[in-house]
Backbone as JSON, one array per atom type, in Angstrom:
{
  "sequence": "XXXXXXXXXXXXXXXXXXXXXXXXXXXXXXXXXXXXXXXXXXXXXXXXXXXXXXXXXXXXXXXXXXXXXXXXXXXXXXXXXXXXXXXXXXXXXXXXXXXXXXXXXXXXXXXXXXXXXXXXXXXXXXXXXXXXXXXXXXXXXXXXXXXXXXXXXXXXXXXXXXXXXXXXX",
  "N": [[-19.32, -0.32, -3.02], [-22.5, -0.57, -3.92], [-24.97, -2.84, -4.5], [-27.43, -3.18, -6.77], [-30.8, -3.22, -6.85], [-33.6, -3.54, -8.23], [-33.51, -3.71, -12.25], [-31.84, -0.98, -13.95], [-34.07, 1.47, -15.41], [-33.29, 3.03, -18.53], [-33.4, 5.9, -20.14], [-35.63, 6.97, -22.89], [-34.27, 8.43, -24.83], [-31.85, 7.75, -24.52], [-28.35, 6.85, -25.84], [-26.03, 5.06, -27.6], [-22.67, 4.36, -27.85], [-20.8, 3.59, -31.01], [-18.27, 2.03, -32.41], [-17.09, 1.6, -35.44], [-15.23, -0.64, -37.98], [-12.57, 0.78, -39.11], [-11.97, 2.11, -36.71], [-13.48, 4.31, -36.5], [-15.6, 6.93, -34.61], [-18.92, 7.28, -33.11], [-22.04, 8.06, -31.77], [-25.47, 7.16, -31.62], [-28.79, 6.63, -31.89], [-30.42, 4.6, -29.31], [-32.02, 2.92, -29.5], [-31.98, 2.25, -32.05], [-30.16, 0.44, -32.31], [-30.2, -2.32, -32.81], [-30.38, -2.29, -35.76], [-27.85, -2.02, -36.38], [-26.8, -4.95, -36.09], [-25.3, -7.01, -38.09], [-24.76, -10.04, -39.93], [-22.91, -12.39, -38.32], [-21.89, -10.85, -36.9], [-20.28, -9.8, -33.3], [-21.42, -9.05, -30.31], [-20.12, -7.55, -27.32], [-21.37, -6.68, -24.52], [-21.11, -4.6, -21.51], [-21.75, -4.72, -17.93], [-21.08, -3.47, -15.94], [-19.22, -0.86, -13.82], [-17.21, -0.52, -14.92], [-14.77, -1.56, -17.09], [-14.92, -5.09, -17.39], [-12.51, -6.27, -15.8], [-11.4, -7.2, -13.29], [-8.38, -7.52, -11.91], [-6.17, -9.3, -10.32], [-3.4, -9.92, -7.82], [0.1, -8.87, -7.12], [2.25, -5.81, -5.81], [4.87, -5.14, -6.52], [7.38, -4.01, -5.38], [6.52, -3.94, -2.47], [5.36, -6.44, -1.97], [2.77, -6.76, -1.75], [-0.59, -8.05, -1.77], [-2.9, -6.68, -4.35], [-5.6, -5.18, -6.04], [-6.28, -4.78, -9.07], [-8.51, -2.7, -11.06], [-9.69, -1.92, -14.1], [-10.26, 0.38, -15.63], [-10.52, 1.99, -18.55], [-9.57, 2.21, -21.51], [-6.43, 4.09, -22.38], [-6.53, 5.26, -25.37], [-7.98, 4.17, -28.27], [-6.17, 3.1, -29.94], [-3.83, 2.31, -28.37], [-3.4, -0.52, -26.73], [-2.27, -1.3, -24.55], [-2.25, 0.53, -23.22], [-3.67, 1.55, -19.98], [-6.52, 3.21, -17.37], [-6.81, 3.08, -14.37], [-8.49, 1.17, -11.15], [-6.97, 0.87, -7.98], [-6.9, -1.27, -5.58], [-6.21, -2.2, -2.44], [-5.32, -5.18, 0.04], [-8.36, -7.76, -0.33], [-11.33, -9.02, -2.09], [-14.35, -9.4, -4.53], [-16.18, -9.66, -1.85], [-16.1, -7.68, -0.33], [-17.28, -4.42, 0.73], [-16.67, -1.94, -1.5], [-16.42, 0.76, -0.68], [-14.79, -0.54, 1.6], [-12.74, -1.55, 1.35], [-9.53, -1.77, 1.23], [-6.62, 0.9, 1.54], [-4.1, 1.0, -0.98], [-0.62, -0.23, -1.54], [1.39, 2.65, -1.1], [1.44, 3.88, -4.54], [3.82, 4.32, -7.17], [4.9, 6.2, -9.82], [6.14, 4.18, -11.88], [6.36, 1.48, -10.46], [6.11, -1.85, -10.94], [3.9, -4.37, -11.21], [2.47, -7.08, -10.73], [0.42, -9.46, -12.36], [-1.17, -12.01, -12.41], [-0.63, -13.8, -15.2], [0.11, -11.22, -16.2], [2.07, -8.59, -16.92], [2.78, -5.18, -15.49], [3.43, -1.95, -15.76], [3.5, 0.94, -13.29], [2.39, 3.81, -14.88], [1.76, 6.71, -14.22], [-0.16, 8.71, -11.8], [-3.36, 9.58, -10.96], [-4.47, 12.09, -9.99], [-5.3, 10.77, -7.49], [-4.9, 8.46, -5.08], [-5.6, 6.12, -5.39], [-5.92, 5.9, -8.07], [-4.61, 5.45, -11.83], [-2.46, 5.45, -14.24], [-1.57, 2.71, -16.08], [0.72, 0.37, -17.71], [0.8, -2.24, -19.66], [2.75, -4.99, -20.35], [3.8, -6.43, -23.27], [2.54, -8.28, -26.14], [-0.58, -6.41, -28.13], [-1.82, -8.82, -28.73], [-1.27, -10.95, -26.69], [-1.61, -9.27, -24.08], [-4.37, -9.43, -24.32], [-4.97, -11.93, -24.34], [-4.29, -12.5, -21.81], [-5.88, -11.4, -20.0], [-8.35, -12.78, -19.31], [-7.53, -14.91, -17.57], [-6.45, -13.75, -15.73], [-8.27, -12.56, -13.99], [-10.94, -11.61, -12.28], [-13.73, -11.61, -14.62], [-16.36, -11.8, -14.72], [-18.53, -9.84, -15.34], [-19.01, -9.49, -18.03], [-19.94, -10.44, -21.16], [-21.07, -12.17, -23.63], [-22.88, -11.66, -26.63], [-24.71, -13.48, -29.51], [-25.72, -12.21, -32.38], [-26.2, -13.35, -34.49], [-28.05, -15.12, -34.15], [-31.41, -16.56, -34.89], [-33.78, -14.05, -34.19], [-35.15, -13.32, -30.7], [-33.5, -15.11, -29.3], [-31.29, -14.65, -28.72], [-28.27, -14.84, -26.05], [-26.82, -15.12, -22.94], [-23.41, -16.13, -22.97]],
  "CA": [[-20.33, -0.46, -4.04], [-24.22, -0.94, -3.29], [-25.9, -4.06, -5.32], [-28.63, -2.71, -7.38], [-31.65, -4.24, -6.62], [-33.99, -3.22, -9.69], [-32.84, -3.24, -13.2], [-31.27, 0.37, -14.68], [-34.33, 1.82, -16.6], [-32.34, 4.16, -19.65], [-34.2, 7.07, -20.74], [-35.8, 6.77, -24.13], [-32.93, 9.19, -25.79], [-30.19, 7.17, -24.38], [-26.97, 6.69, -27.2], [-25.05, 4.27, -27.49], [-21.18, 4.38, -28.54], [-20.27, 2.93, -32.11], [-16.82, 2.28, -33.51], [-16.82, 0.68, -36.59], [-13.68, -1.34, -38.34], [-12.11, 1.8, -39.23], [-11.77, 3.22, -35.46], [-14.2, 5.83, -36.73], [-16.28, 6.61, -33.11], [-19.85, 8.2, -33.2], [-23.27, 8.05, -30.73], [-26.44, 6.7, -31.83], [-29.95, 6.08, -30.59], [-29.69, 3.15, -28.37], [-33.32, 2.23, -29.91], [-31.53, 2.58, -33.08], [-28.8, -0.8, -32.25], [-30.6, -3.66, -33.43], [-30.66, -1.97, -37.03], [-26.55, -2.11, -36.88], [-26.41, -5.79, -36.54], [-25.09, -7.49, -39.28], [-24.46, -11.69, -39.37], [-21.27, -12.85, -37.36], [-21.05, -9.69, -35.75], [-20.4, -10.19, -32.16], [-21.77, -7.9, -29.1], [-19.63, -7.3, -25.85], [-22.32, -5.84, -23.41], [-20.63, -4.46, -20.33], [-22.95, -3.91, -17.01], [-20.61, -3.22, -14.88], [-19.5, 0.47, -14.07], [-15.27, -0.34, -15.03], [-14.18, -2.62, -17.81], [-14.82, -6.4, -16.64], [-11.83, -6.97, -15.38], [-10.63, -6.84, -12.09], [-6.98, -8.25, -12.09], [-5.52, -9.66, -8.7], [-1.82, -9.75, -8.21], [1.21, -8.35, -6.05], [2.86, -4.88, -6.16], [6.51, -5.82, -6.9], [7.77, -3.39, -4.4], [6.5, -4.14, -1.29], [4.75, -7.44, -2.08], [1.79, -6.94, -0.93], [-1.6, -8.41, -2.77], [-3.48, -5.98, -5.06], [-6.7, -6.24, -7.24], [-6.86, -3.89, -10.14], [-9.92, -2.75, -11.66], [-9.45, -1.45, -15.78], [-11.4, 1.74, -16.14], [-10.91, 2.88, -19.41], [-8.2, 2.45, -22.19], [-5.94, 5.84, -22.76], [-6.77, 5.3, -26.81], [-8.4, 2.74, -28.97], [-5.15, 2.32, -30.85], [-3.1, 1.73, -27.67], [-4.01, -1.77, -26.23], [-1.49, -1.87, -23.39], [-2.54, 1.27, -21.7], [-5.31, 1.59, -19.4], [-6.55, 4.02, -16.68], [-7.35, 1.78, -13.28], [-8.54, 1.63, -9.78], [-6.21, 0.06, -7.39], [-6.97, -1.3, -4.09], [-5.11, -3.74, -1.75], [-6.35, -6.87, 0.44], [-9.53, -8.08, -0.39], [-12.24, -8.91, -3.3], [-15.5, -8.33, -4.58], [-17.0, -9.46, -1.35], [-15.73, -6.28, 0.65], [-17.72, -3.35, -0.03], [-15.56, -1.35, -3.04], [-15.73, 1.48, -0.07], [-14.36, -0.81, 2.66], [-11.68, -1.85, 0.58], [-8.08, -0.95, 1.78], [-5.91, 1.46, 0.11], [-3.42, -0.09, -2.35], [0.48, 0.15, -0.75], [1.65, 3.82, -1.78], [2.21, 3.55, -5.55], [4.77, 5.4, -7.54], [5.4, 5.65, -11.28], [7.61, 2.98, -12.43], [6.53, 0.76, -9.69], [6.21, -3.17, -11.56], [2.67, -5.53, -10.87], [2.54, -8.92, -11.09], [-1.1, -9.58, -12.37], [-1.45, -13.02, -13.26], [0.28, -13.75, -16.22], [0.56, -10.24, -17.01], [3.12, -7.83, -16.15], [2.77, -3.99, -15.62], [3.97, -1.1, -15.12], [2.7, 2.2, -13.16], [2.66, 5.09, -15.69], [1.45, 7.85, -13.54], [-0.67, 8.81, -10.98], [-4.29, 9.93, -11.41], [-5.18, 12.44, -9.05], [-6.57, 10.09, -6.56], [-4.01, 7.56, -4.7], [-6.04, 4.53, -5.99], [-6.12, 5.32, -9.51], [-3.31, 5.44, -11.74], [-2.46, 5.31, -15.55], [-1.11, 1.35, -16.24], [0.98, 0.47, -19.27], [1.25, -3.33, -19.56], [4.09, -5.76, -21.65], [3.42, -7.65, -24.25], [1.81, -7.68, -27.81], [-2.24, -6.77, -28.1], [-2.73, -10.64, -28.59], [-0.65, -11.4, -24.85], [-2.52, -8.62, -23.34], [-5.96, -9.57, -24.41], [-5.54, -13.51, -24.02], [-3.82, -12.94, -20.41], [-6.54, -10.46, -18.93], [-9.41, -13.19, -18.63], [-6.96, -15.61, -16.8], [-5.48, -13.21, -14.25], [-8.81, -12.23, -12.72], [-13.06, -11.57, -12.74], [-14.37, -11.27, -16.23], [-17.79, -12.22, -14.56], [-19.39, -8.99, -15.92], [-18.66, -9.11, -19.49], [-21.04, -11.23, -21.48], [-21.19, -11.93, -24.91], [-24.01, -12.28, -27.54], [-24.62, -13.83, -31.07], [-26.91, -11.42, -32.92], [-27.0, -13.98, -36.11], [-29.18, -16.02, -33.81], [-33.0, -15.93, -34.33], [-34.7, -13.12, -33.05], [-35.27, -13.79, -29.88], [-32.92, -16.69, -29.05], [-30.2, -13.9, -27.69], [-28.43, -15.09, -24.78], [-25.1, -15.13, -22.72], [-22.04, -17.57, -23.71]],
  "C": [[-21.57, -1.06, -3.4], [-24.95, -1.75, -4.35], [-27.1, -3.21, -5.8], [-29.49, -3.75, -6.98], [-32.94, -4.19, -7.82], [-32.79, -2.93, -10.59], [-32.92, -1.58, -13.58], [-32.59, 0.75, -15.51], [-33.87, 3.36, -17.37], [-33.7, 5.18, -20.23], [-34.37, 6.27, -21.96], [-35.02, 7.29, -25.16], [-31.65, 8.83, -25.5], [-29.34, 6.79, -26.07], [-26.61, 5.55, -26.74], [-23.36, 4.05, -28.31], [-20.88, 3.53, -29.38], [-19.3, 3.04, -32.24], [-16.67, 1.37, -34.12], [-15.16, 0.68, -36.71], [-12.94, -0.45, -38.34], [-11.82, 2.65, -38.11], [-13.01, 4.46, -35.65], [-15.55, 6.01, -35.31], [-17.49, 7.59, -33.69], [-21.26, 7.4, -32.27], [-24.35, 8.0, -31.97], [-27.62, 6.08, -31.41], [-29.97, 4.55, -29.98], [-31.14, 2.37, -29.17], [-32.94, 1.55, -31.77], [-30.47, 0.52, -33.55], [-29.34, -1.7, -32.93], [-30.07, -3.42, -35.16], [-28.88, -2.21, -37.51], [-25.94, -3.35, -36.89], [-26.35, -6.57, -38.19], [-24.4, -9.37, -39.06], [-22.98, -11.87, -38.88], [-20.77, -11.77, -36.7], [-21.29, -10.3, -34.08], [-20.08, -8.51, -31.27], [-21.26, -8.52, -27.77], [-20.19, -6.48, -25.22], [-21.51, -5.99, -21.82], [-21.76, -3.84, -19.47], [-22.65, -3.08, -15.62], [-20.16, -1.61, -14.74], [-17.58, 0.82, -14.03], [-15.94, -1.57, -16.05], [-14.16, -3.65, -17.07], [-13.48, -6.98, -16.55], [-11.22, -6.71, -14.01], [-9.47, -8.14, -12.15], [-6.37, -7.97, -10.58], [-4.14, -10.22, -8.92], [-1.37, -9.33, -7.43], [1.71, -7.15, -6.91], [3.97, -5.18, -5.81], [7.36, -5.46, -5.66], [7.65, -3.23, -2.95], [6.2, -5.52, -1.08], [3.67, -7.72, -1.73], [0.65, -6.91, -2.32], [-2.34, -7.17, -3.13], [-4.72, -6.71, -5.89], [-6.75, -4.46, -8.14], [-7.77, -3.83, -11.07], [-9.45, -1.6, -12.89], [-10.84, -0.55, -15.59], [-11.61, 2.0, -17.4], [-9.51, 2.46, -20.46], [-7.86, 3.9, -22.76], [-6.62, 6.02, -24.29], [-6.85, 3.89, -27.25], [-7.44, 2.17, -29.66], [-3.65, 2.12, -29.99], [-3.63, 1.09, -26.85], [-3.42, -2.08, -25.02], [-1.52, -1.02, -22.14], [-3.86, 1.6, -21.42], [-4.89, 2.51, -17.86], [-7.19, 2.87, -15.79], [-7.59, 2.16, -12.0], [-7.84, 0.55, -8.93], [-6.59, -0.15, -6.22], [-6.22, -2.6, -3.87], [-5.91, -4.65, -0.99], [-7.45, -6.82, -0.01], [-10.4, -8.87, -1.39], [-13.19, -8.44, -3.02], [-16.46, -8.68, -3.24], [-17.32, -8.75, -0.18], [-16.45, -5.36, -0.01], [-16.57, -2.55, -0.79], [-15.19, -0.17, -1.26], [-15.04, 1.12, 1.46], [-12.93, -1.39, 2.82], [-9.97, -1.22, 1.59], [-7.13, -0.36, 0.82], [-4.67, 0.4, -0.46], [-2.15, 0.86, -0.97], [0.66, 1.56, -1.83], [1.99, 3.44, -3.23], [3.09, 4.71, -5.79], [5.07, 5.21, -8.76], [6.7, 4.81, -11.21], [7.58, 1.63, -11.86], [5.76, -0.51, -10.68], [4.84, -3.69, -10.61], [2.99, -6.3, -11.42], [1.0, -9.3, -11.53], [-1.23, -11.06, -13.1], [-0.31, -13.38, -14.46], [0.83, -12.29, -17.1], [1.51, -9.76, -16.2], [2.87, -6.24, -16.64], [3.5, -3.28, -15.1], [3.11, 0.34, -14.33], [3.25, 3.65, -13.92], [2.59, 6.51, -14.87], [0.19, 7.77, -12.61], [-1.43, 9.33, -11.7], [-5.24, 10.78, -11.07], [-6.15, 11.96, -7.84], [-4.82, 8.57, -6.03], [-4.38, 5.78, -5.33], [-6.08, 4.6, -7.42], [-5.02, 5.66, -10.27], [-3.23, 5.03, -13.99], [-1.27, 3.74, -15.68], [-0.37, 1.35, -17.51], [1.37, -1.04, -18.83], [2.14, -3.68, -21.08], [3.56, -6.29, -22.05], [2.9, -7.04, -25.47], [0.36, -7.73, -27.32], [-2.43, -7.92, -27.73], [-2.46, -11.01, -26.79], [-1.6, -10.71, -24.09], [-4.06, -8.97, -23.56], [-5.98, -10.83, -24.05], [-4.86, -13.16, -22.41], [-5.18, -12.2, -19.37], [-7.65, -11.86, -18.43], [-8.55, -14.31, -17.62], [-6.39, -14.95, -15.44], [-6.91, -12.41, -13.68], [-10.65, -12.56, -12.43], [-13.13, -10.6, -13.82], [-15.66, -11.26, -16.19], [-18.69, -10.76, -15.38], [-19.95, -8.69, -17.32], [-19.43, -10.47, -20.19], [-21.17, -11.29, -22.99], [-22.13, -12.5, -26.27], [-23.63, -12.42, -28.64], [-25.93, -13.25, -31.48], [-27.11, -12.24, -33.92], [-27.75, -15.11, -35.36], [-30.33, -15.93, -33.84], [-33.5, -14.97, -33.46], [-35.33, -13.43, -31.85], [-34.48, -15.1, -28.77], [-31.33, -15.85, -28.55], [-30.02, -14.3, -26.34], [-26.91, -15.09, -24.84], [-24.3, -16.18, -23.28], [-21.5, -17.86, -21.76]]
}
């Protein structure tokens, strides 16, 4: 990965992805967002280019250290599986492409991630990436992810604050 050095500027027709309470998913002008806050709602702005979490840990089977990076969840109404990129020794201050591959995985093969525990669902066309299914209930899985790794990307605002008075937590 290559550090940006200017901020991202977004086209003027950029969208942005809604899913209200109801799961119901739909795109909307990104100029458009402000107009959908409503008081005590809370905004999770991701900047990163994976789900903020990279999760560091051992692959069960050989023992050797891992850091998994959360791409994507399979479906909004399954919380335990996620699509990921796997690599072995290192962190973030190895370039992403200097990284070392992850030990061979293989469906079925068990991670240790912190307090979580996974499994490998399948392979993903690519040796580093890989369909995940972790244990536990939603609540386990969501309170264990910020403890087992870097959350640094993920940032979260209070829109019922004065206009202007938006800022990280």
């Amino acid at each position: 990965m290559i550090a940006a050095n200017l901020p991202v500027q977004r086209p003027s027709n950029a969208k942005v992805l809604i899913v209200d309470r109801r799961g119901h998913i739909k795109h909307q002008a990104r100029s458009e967002f402000v107009n959908l806050l409503r008081l005590g709602d809370v905004v999770v702005a991701n900047d990163a280019a994976t789900l903020p979490a990279s999760l560091f840990g051992q692959h069960s089977r050989t023992g050797r250290q891992i850091e998994v990076r959360l791409a994507g969840r399979d479906s909004l109404n399954e919380v335990g599986r996620f699509s990921a990129g796997v690599f072995g020794e290192g962190d973030f201050r190895t370039r992403t492409e200097n990284r070392s591959n992850p030990p061979a995985l293989i469906p079925g093969d068990r991670l240790e991630l912190g307090r979580l525990r996974a499994t490998v669902a399948r392979l993903l066309n690519h040796p580093r990436l890989i369909s995940l299914q972790f244990e536990g209930s939603p609540q386990e899985i969501w309170e264990g992810l910020p403890g087992t790794g870097d959350l640094s990307n993920m940032h979260t605002f209070r829109p019922h604050l004065p206009f202007g008075t938006l800022g990280h937590q």
